[in-house]
C-alpha positions as YAML, in Angstrom:
chain: A
units: angstrom
residues:
- id: 1
  name: MET
  ca: [-28.61, 7.26, 16.03]
- id: 2
  name: ARG
  ca: [-30.69, 9.66, 18.10]
- id: 3
  name: PHE
  ca: [-34.09, 10.66, 16.70]
- id: 4
  name: LEU
  ca: [-36.82, 13.00, 17.80]
- id: 5
  name: ALA
  ca: [-40.07, 11.65, 16.38]
- id: 6
  name: ASP
  ca: [-42.70, 14.26, 15.62]
- id: 7
  name: GLU
  ca: [-46.19, 13.55, 16.94]
- id: 8
  name: ASN
  ca: [-47.41, 12.64, 13.44]
- id: 9
  name: LEU
  ca: [-45.10, 9.64, 13.17]
- id: 10
  name: PHE
  ca: [-46.91, 6.31, 13.33]
- id: 11
  name: PRO
  ca: [-46.10, 4.20, 16.42]
- id: 12
  name: PRO
  ca: [-44.95, 1.23, 14.28]
- id: 13
  name: ILE
  ca: [-42.25, 3.47, 12.74]
- id: 14
  name: ILE
  ca: [-41.00, 4.45, 16.20]
- id: 15
  name: SER
  ca: [-41.02, 0.80, 17.25]
- id: 16
  name: TYR
  ca: [-39.19, -0.25, 14.06]
- id: 17
  name: LEU
  ca: [-36.43, 2.28, 14.68]
- id: 18
  name: SER
  ca: [-36.13, 1.35, 18.36]
- id: 19
  name: LYS
  ca: [-35.90, -2.36, 17.54]
- id: 20
  name: SER
  ca: [-33.18, -1.50, 15.02]
- id: 21
  name: GLY
  ca: [-31.10, -0.08, 17.87]
- id: 22
  name: HIS
  ca: [-31.86, 3.62, 17.52]
- id: 23
  name: ASP
  ca: [-32.59, 5.97, 20.41]
- id: 24
  name: VAL
  ca: [-36.02, 7.43, 19.60]
- id: 25
  name: LYS
  ca: [-37.78, 10.04, 21.69]
- id: 26
  name: THR
  ca: [-41.28, 11.28, 20.88]
- id: 27
  name: VAL
  ca: [-42.64, 14.77, 21.35]
- id: 28
  name: GLN
  ca: [-45.79, 15.62, 23.24]
- id: 29
  name: ALA
  ca: [-49.01, 15.98, 21.27]
- id: 30
  name: LYS
  ca: [-49.58, 19.48, 19.91]
- id: 31
  name: ALA
  ca: [-45.96, 20.50, 20.53]
- id: 32
  name: ALA
  ca: [-45.08, 23.65, 18.60]
- id: 33
  name: ASP
  ca: [-42.52, 23.23, 15.83]
- id: 34
  name: ASP
  ca: [-40.15, 25.68, 17.54]
- id: 35
  name: LYS
  ca: [-40.30, 23.60, 20.75]
- id: 36
  name: ILE
  ca: [-39.49, 20.49, 18.73]
- id: 37
  name: VAL
  ca: [-36.46, 22.22, 17.22]
- id: 38
  name: ASP
  ca: [-35.29, 23.43, 20.64]
- id: 39
  name: LEU
  ca: [-35.55, 19.92, 22.09]
- id: 40
  name: ALA
  ca: [-33.76, 18.39, 19.10]
- id: 41
  name: LEU
  ca: [-30.91, 20.87, 19.51]
- id: 42
  name: ARG
  ca: [-30.63, 20.38, 23.27]
- id: 43
  name: GLU
  ca: [-30.55, 16.60, 22.93]
- id: 44
  name: LYS
  ca: [-28.62, 16.46, 19.64]
- id: 45
  name: ARG
  ca: [-31.34, 14.53, 17.83]
- id: 46
  name: THR
  ca: [-32.36, 14.24, 14.19]
- id: 47
  name: ILE
  ca: [-35.99, 15.27, 13.66]
- id: 48
  name: LEU
  ca: [-38.10, 12.63, 11.93]
- id: 49
  name: THR
  ca: [-41.45, 13.88, 10.61]
- id: 50
  name: PHE
  ca: [-44.20, 13.89, 8.01]
- id: 51
  name: ASP
  ca: [-44.69, 17.66, 8.64]
- id: 52
  name: LYS
  ca: [-43.66, 19.50, 5.49]
- id: 53
  name: HIS
  ca: [-43.16, 22.73, 7.48]
- id: 54
  name: PHE
  ca: [-39.81, 21.26, 8.48]
- id: 55
  name: GLY
  ca: [-38.89, 21.23, 4.79]
- id: 56
  name: ASP
  ca: [-38.86, 25.05, 4.81]
- id: 57
  name: ILE
  ca: [-35.11, 25.67, 4.84]
- id: 58
  name: LEU
  ca: [-35.57, 29.39, 5.49]
- id: 59
  name: ARG
  ca: [-37.56, 28.78, 8.66]
- id: 60
  name: TYR
  ca: [-35.60, 25.69, 9.74]
- id: 61
  name: PRO
  ca: [-32.12, 25.96, 8.22]
- id: 62
  name: PRO
  ca: [-30.71, 22.42, 8.19]
- id: 63
  name: GLN
  ca: [-27.17, 23.66, 8.82]
- id: 64
  name: ASN
  ca: [-28.31, 24.81, 12.29]
- id: 65
  name: LEU
  ca: [-29.75, 21.41, 13.27]
- id: 66
  name: PHE
  ca: [-28.66, 17.82, 13.82]
- id: 67
  name: GLY
  ca: [-30.66, 16.83, 10.76]
- id: 68
  name: ILE
  ca: [-34.23, 16.61, 9.55]
- id: 69
  name: ILE
  ca: [-35.69, 13.57, 7.86]
- id: 70
  name: LEU
  ca: [-38.93, 14.51, 6.13]
- id: 71
  name: ILE
  ca: [-41.02, 11.53, 5.02]
- id: 72
  name: ARG
  ca: [-42.93, 12.32, 1.81]
- id: 73
  name: ILE
  ca: [-44.38, 8.92, 0.93]
- id: 74
  name: HIS
  ca: [-47.98, 8.87, -0.30]
- id: 75
  name: PRO
  ca: [-49.89, 6.88, 0.55]
- id: 76
  name: PRO
  ca: [-47.86, 6.40, 3.76]
- id: 77
  name: LEU
  ca: [-47.69, 2.61, 3.70]
- id: 78
  name: LEU
  ca: [-45.49, 1.16, 6.43]
- id: 79
  name: ASP
  ca: [-43.61, -1.24, 4.15]
- id: 80
  name: ASP
  ca: [-42.71, 1.64, 1.82]
- id: 81
  name: ILE
  ca: [-41.58, 3.78, 4.76]
- id: 82
  name: PHE
  ca: [-39.47, 0.97, 6.26]
- id: 83
  name: TYR
  ca: [-37.88, 0.31, 2.87]
- id: 84
  name: ALA
  ca: [-37.04, 4.01, 2.41]
- id: 85
  name: ILE
  ca: [-35.55, 4.26, 5.92]
- id: 86
  name: ASP
  ca: [-33.45, 1.11, 5.40]
- id: 87
  name: ASN
  ca: [-32.24, 2.38, 2.04]
- id: 88
  name: LEU
  ca: [-31.14, 5.66, 3.60]
- id: 89
  name: PHE
  ca: [-29.32, 3.96, 6.48]
- id: 90
  name: LYS
  ca: [-27.41, 1.71, 4.08]
- id: 91
  name: ASN
  ca: [-25.84, 4.79, 2.49]
- id: 92
  name: TYR
  ca: [-25.48, 7.34, 5.29]
- id: 93
  name: HIS
  ca: [-24.27, 7.37, 8.88]
- id: 94
  name: ASP
  ca: [-24.98, 9.50, 11.94]
- id: 95
  name: GLU
  ca: [-22.52, 12.29, 11.19]
- id: 96
  name: SER
  ca: [-23.77, 12.81, 7.65]
- id: 97
  name: PHE
  ca: [-27.31, 13.66, 8.84]
- id: 98
  name: LYS
  ca: [-26.05, 16.67, 10.81]
- id: 99
  name: GLY
  ca: [-26.88, 19.91, 9.03]
- id: 100
  name: ARG
  ca: [-28.93, 18.19, 6.33]
- id: 101
  name: LEU
  ca: [-32.53, 18.04, 5.24]
- id: 102
  name: ILE
  ca: [-33.26, 14.57, 3.91]
- id: 103
  name: VAL
  ca: [-36.52, 14.04, 2.05]
- id: 104
  name: LEU
  ca: [-37.56, 10.39, 1.85]
- id: 105
  name: SER
  ca: [-39.78, 9.29, -1.00]
- id: 106
  name: LYS
  ca: [-41.02, 5.94, -2.25]
- id: 107
  name: THR
  ca: [-38.31, 5.88, -4.92]
- id: 108
  name: GLY
  ca: [-35.36, 7.16, -2.88]
- id: 109
  name: TYR
  ca: [-34.26, 10.29, -1.10]
- id: 110
  name: ARG
  ca: [-32.97, 13.81, -1.69]
- id: 111
  name: ILE
  ca: [-30.42, 15.56, 0.48]
- id: 112
  name: ARG
  ca: [-30.17, 19.33, 0.88]
...
């Protein structure tokens, strides 16, 4: 799977995904949200972020993107995040992320 990791994603998460065989690209620090969306579209990547602005479906309609995974785990403990990511990947595949906003939480995930 191809991800675009927002600047707020912890390096161990990026490493975890890469070691799991995923193609992960990071954005430059202070990149504007619109630039992130443009890059994700050009490179056909799913955006992975903690930034709740990407959860605004009016501003960032999921159906126009290759997917958004919004991590809403507080406190953001790595073990909880890894567990949530693994749980999601067990149930969904690349194609099913396209056009969807997926909100990860400690107890599961929601798909819009």
